[in-house]
Coordinates of C-alpha atoms in Angstrom, one line a residue:
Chain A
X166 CA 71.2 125.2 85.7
X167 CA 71.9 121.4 87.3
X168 CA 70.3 118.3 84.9
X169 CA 70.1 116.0 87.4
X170 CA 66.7 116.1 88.3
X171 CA 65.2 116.5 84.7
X172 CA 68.1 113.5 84.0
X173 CA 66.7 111.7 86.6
X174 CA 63.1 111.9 85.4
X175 CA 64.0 111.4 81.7
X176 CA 65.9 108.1 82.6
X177 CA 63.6 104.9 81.0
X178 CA 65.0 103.0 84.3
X179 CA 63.2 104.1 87.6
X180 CA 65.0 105.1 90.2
X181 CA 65.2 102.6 93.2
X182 CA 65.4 105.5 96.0
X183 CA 63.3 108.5 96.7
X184 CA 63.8 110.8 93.9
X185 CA 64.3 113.7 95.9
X186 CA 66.6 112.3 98.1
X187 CA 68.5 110.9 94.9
X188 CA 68.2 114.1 93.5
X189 CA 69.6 116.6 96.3
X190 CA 72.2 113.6 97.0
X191 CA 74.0 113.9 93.1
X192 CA 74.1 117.4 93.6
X193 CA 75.8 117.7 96.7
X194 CA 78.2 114.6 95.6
X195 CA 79.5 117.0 92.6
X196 CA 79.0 120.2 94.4
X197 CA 81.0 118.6 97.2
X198 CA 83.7 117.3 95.0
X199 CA 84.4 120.9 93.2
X200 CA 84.2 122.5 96.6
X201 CA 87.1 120.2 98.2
X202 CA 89.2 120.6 94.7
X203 CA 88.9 124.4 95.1
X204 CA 89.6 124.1 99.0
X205 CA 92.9 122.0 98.3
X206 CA 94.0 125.1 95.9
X207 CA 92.6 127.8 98.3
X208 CA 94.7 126.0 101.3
X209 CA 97.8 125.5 98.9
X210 CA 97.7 129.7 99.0
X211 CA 97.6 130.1 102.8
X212 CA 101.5 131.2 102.2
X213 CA 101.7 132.1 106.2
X214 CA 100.2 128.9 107.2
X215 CA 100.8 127.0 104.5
X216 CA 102.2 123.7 107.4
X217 CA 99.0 123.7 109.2
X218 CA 96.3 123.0 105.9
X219 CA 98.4 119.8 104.1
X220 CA 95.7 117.4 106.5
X221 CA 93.3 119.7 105.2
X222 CA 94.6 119.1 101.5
X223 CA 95.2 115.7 102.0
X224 CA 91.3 115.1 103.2
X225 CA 89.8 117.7 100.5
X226 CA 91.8 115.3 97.6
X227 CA 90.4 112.1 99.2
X228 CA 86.7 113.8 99.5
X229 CA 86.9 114.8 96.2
X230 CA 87.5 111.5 94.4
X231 CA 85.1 109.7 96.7
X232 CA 82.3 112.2 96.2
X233 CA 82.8 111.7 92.4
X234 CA 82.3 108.5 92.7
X235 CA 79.5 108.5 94.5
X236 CA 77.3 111.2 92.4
X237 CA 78.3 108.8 89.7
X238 CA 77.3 106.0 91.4
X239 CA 73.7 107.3 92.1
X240 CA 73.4 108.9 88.8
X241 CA 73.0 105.3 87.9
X242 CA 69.9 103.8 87.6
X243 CA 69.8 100.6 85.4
X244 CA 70.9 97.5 87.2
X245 CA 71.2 99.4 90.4
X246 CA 73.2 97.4 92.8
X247 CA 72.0 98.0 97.0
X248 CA 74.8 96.6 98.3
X249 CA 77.5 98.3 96.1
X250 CA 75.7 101.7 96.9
X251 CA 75.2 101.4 100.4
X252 CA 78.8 100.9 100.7
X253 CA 79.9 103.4 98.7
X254 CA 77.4 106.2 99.9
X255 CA 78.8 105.2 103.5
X256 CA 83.1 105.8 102.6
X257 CA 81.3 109.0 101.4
X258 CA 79.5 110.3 104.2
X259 CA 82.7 109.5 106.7
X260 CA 84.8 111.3 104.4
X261 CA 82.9 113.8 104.1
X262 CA 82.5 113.5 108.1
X263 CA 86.3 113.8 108.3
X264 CA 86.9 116.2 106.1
X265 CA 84.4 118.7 107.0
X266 CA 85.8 118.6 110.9
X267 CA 89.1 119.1 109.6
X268 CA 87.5 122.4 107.6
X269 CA 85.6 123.5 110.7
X270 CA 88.6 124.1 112.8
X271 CA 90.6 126.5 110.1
X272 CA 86.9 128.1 109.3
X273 CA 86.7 128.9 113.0
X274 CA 90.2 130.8 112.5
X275 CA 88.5 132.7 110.0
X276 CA 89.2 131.2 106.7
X277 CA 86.5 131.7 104.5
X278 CA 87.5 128.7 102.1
X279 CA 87.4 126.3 104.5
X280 CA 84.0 128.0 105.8
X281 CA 82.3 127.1 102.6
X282 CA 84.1 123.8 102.1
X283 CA 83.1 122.6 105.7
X284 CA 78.9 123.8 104.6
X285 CA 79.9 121.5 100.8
X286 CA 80.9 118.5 103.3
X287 CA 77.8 118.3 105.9
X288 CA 75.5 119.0 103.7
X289 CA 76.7 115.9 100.9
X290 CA 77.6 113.9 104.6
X291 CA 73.7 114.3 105.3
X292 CA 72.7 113.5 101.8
X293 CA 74.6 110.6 101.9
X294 CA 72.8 109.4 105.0
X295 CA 69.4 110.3 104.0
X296 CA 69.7 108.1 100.5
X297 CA 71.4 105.2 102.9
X298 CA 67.8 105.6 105.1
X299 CA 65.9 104.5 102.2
X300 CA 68.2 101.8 100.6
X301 CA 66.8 98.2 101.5
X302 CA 68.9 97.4 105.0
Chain B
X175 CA 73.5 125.5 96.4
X176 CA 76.9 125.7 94.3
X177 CA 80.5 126.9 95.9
X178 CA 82.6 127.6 92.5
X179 CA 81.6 131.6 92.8
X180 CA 82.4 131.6 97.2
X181 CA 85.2 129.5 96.6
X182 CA 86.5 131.6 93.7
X183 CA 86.8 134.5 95.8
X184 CA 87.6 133.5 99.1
X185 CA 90.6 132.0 97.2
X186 CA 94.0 133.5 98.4
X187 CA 95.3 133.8 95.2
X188 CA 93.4 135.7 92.4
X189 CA 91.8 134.4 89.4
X190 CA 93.8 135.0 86.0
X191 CA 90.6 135.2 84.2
X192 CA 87.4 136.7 84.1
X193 CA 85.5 136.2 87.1
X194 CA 82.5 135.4 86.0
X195 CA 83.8 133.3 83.0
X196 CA 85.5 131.4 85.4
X197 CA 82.8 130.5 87.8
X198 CA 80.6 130.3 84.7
X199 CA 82.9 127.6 83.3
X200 CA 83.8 125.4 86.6
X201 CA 80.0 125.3 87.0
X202 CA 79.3 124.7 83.5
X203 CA 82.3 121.2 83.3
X204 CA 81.0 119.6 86.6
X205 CA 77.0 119.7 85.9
X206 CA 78.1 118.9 82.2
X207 CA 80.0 116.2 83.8
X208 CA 77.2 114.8 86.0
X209 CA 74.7 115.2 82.9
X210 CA 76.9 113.0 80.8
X211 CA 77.0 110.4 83.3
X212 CA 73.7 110.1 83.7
X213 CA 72.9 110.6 79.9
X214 CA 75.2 107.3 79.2
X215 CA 72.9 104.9 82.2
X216 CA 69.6 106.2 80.1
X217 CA 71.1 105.6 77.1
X218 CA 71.7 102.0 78.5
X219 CA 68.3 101.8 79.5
X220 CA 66.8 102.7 75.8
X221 CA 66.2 98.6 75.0
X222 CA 64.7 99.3 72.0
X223 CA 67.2 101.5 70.4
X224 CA 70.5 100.2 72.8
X225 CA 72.6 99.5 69.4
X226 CA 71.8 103.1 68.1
X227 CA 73.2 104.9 71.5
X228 CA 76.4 103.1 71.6
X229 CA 77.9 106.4 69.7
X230 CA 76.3 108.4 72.4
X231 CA 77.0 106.3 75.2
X232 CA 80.9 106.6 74.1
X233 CA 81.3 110.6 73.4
X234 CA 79.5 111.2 77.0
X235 CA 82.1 108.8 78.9
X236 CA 84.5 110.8 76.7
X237 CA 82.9 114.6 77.9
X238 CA 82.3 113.3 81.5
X239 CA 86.4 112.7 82.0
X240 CA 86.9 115.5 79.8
X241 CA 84.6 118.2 81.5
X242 CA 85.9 117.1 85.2
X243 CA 89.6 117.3 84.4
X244 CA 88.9 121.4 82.9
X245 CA 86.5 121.8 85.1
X246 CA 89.2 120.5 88.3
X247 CA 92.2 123.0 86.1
X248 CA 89.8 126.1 86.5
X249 CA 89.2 125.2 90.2
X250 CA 93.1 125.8 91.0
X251 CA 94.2 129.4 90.9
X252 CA 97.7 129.2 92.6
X253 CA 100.6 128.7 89.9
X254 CA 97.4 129.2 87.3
X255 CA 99.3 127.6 83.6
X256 CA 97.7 129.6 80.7
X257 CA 99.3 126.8 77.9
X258 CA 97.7 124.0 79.8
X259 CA 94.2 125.7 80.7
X260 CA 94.1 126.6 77.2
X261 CA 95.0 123.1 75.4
X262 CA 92.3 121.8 78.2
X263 CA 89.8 123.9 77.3
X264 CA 90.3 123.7 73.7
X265 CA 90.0 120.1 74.1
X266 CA 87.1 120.4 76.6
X267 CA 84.8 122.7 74.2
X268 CA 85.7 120.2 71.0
X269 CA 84.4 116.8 73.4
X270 CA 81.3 118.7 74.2
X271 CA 80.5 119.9 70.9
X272 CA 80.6 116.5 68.9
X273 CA 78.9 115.0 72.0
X274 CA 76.5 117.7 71.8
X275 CA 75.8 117.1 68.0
X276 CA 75.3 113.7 68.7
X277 CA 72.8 114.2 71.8
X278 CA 71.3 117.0 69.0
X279 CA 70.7 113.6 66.8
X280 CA 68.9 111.9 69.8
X281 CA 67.0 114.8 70.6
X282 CA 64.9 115.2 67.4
X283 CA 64.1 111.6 67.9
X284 CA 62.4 112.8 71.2
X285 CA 64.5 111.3 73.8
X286 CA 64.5 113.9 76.8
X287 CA 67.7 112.6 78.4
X288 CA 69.3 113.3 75.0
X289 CA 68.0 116.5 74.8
X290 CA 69.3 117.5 78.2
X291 CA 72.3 116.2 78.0
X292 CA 72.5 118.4 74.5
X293 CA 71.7 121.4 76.6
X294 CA 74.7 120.8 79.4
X295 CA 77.3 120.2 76.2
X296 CA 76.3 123.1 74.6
X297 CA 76.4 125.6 77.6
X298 CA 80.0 123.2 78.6
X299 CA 81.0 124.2 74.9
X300 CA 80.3 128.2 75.3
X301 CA 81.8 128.7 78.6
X302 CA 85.0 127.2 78.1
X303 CA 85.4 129.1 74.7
X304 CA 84.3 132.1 76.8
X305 CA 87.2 132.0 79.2
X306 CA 89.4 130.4 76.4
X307 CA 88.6 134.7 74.9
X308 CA 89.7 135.9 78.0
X309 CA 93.4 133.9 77.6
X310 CA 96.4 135.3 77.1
X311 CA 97.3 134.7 73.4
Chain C
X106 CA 99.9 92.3 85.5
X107 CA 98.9 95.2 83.5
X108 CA 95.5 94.5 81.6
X109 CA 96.0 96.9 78.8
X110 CA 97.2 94.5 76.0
X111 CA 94.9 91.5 76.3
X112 CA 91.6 94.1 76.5
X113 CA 92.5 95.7 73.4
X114 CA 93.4 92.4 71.7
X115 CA 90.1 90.9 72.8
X116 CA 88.0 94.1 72.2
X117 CA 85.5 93.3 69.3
X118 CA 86.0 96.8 67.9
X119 CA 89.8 96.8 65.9
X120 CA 91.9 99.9 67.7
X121 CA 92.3 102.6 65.1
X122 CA 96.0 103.3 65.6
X123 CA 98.9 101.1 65.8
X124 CA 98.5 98.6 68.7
X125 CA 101.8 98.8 70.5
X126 CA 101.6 102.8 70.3
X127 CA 98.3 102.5 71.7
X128 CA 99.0 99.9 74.7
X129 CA 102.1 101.7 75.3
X130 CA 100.0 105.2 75.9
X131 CA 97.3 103.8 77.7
X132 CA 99.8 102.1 80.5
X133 CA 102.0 105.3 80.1
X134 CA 98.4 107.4 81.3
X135 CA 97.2 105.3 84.2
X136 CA 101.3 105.1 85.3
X137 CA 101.7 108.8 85.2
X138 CA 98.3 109.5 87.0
X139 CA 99.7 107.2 89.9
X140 CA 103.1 108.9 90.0
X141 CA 101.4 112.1 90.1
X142 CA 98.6 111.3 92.5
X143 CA 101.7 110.5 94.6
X144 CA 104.0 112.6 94.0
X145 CA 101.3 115.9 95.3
X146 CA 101.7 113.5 98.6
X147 CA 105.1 113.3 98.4
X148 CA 106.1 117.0 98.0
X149 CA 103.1 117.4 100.7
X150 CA 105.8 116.0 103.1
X151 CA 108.3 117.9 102.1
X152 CA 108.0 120.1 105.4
X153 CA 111.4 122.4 104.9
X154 CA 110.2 122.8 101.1
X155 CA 106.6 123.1 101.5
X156 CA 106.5 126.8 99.9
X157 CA 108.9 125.9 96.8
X158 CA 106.5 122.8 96.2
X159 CA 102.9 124.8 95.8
X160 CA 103.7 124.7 92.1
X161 CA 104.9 121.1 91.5
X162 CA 101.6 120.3 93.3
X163 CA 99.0 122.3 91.0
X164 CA 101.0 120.9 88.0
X165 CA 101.0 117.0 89.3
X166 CA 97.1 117.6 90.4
X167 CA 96.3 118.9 87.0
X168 CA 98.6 116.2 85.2
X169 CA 96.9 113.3 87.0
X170 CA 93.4 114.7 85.5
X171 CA 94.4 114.7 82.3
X172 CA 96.4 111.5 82.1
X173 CA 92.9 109.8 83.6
X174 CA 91.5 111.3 80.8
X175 CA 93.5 110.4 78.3
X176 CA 94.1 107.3 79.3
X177 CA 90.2 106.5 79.7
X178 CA 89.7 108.3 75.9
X179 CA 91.9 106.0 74.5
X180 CA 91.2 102.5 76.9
X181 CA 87.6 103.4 74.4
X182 CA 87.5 101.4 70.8
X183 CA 84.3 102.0 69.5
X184 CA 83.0 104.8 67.8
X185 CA 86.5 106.2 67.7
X186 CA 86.8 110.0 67.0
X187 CA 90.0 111.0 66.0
X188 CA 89.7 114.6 66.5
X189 CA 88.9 114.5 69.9
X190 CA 91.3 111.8 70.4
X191 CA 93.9 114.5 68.8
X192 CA 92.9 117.6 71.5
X193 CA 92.9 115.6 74.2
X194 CA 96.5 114.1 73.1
X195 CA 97.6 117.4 72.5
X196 CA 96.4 118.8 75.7
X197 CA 97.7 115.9 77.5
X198 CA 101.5 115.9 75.7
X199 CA 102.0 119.1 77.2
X200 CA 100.7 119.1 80.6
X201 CA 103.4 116.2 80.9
X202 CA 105.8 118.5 79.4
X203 CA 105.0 121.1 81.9
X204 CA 104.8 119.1 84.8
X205 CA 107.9 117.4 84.0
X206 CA 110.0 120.2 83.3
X207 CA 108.7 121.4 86.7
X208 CA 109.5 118.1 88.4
X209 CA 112.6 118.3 87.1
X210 CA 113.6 120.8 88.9
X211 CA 113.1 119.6 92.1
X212 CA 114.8 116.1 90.9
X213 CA 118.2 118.6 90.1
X214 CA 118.3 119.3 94.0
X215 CA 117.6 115.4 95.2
X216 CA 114.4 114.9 95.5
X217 CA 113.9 111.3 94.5
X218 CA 110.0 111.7 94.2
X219 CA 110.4 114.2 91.7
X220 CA 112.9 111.9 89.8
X221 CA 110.5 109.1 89.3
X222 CA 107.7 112.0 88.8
X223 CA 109.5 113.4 86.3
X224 CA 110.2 110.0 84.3
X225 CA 107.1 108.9 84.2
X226 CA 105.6 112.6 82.9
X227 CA 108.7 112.3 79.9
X228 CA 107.8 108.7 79.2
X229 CA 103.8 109.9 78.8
X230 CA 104.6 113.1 77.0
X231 CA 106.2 111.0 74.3
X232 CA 103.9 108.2 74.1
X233 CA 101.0 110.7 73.7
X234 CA 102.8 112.5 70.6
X235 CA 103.9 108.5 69.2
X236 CA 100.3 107.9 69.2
X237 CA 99.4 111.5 67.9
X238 CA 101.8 110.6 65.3
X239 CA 99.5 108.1 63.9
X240 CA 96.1 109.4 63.7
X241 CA 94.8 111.1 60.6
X242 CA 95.6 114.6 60.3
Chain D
X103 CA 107.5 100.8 84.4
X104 CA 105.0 101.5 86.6
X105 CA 105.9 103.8 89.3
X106 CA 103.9 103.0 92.8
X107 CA 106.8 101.4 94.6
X108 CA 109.5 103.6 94.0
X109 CA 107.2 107.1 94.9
X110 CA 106.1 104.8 97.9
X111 CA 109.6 104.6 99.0
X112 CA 110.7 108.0 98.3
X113 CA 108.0 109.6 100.0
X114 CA 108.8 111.9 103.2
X115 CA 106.2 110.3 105.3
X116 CA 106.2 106.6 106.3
X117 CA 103.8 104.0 104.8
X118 CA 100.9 103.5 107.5
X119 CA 100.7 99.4 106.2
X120 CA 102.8 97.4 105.0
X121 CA 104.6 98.5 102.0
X122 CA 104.4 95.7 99.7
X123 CA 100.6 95.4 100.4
X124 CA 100.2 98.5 99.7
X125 CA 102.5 98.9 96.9
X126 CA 99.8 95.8 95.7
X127 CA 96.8 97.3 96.0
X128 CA 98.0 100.6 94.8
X129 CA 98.9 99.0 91.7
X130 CA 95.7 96.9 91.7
X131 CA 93.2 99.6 91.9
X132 CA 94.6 101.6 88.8
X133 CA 95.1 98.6 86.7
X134 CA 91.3 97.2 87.8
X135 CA 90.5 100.9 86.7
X136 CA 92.0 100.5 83.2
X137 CA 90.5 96.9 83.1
X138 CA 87.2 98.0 83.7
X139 CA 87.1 101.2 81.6
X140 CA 88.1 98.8 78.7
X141 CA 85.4 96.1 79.0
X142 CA 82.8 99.1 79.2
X143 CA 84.1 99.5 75.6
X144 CA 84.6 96.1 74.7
X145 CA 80.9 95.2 76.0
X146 CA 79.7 97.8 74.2
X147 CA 81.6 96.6 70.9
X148 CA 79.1 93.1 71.5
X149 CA 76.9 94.0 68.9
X150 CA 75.1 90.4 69.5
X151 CA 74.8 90.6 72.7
X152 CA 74.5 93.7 73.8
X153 CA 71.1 94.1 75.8
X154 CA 72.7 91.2 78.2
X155 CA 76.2 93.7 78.5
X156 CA 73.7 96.1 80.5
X157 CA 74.6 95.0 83.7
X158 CA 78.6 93.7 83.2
X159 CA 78.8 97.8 81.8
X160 CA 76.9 99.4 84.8
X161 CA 79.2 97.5 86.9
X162 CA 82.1 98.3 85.3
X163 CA 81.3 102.0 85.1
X164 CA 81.1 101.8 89.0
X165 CA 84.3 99.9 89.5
X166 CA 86.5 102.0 87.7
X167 CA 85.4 104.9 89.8
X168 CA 86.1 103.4 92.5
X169 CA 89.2 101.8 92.4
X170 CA 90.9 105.4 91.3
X171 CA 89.6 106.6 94.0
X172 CA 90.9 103.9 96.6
X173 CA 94.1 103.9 94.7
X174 CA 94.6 107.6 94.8
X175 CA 93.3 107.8 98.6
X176 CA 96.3 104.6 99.4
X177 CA 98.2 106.7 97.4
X178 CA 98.7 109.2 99.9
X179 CA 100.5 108.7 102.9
X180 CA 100.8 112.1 104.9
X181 CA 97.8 112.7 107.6
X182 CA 96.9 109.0 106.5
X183 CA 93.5 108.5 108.3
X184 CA 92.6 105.1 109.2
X185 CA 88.9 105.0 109.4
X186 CA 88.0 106.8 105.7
X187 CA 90.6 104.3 104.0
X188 CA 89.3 101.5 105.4
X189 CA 85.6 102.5 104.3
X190 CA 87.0 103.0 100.7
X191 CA 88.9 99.9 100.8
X192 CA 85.6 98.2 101.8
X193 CA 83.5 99.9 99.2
X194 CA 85.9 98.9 96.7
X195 CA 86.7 95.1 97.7
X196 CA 82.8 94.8 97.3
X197 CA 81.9 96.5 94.1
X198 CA 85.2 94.7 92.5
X199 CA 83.1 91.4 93.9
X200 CA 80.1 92.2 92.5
X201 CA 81.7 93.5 89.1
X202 CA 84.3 90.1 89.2
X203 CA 81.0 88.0 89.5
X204 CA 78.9 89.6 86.1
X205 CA 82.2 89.2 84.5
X206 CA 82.6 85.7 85.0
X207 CA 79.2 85.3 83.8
X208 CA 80.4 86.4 80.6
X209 CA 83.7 84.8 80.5
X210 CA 82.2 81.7 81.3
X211 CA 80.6 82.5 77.3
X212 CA 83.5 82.8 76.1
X213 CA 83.9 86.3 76.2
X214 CA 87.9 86.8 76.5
X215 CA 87.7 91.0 77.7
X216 CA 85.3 90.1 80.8
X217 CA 87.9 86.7 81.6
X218 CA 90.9 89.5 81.7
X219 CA 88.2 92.1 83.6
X220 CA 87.6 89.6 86.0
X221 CA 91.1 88.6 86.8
X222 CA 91.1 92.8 87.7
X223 CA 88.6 92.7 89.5
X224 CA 89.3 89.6 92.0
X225 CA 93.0 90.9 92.4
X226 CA 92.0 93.9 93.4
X227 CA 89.2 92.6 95.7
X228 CA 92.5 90.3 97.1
X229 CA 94.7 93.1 97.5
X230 CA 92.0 95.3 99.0
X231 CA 90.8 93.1 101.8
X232 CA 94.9 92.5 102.4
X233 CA 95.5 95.8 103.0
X234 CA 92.5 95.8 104.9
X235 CA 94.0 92.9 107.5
X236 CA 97.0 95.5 108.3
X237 CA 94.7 98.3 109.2
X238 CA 93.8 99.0 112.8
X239 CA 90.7 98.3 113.6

């Protein structure tokens, strides 16, 4: 039901990291990104503690955009640019980092949103990290 | 692997549509999304036939923006707009079905990225004018 | 210091509506996207007005999508499709009108965020129906 | 006409930089965004030329994506986390390096849409690395 492996294999240009790693790595970037846009919405509903999420919104909008642009990034493959990558796929897995602390603590007061969100952030966070083990130091 | 259905329901607020349309459709805009990106960098990669995919390469920039913004809309229940969702997904399944058509064209030619990339519009296409059936008039 | 002009005038492909409407759009997009983006902050802040603000922020998060989109669908010459050009217009004309009318609102009771919010969702409503004005029917 | 210093200054919380840096870069990173997203278009309009495009469009692709997403995470000034923004603004100072570069290359051809690209590009990079110098390290 997700093209990016069969995208990945069908592209002319080979990719210039481990394809599985590539592979789970775009999927987690989008996943990640629609799990933090649903998290800001989810939070935006917490009516009684509506104060206590906005550093959880703000950090879900930022993770978001950053894991969009990282999925896109790696979906990629012509002219693929080390440097530009590592970068990027580095602001992502700190974001992610941040974000997905700041979802543990309300997940630990039971909300389930930021439960799931937190799981969407570490996993892309280590996905992130495992494509930036096999990119060229 | 994907959060739209957890996230849908852990969601304080409920969902205005369909449930399953609606998780249907959020997952159906962001893989869409992520197969139009990566359909435009093979496109770019076909040397041979580069001058024929610039049509293609267009419509999926087009789709990818297209598919993320509907598929962002659907993510947010709270103060859910059925005017907006509805002029976004009208908009949504019209992208996806000329980019579709013109991944069909590719297709036949035998390029596998194409023919992917066919597959995510066309699902992309059907689940927005799913939940676009389950809008109020 | 906008770029929007000079990369239409030097874009090989001719633009396929009236230039000035079409600059004008295009700036209007990326500058309503930025007040938006901000303004979702701004009301963020608003800590005695969080609750009344939930909506304004859903309407500016999906309004900064769409302008993106728009903007992005129209920044693209070649291979010009008006009638997805037109549903994305369309859709993008009134999630201004909604999120300025919204905006609005808040702008009646002194919030100066909202204010410039709301101008710069009016001055992107119109420019996407001057544009709309010109394409083929 | 554009909007980033007055929503800067009506904003509840305090700027975390200085304002008219920020106020810069903010302004930078969606007009780089705009620049880029055209010369995709425009490269792709080189019918001539367009196998040596490849890379300046890849680039460009990358750029846009992340500049709105440094712009929109600098646009955000509640719960403003020092660390994350200064990874984005590093990602995005070097991929609007790497993308200025392959644009001179083509301006230096006489190709007018990557000479206004690049002109984005290295204010951005300029404005990134300035807000960089007021961050804490």
């Amino acid at each position: 039901m997700t093209y990016a492996a069969p995208m990945v294999q069908a592209n002319p240009s080979k990719p210039s990291v481990d394809v599985n790693a590539l592979v789970e790595c775009i999927k987690a970037c989008f996943d990640c990104a629609q799990a933090c846009t649903a998290d800001v919405d989810a939070d935006l509903g917490e009516q009684q503690h509506l104060q206590e999420m906005v550093r959880c919104i703000r950090l879900c909008l930022d993770c978001a955009d950053m894991c969009l642009t990282t999925g896109g990034i790696l979906s990629r493959q012509i002219a693929f640019e080390p440097a530009t990558a590592r970068a990027a796929l580095q602001a992502c897995a700190l974001t992610c980092k941040v974000c997905g602390d700041e979802c543990e603590r309300h997940a630990q007061m039971g909300m389930a949103h930021c439960q799931t969100c937190m799981e969407a952030c570490r996993r892309c966070e280590q996905a992130c990290n495992t494509v930036l083990s096999f990119l060229p130091a």
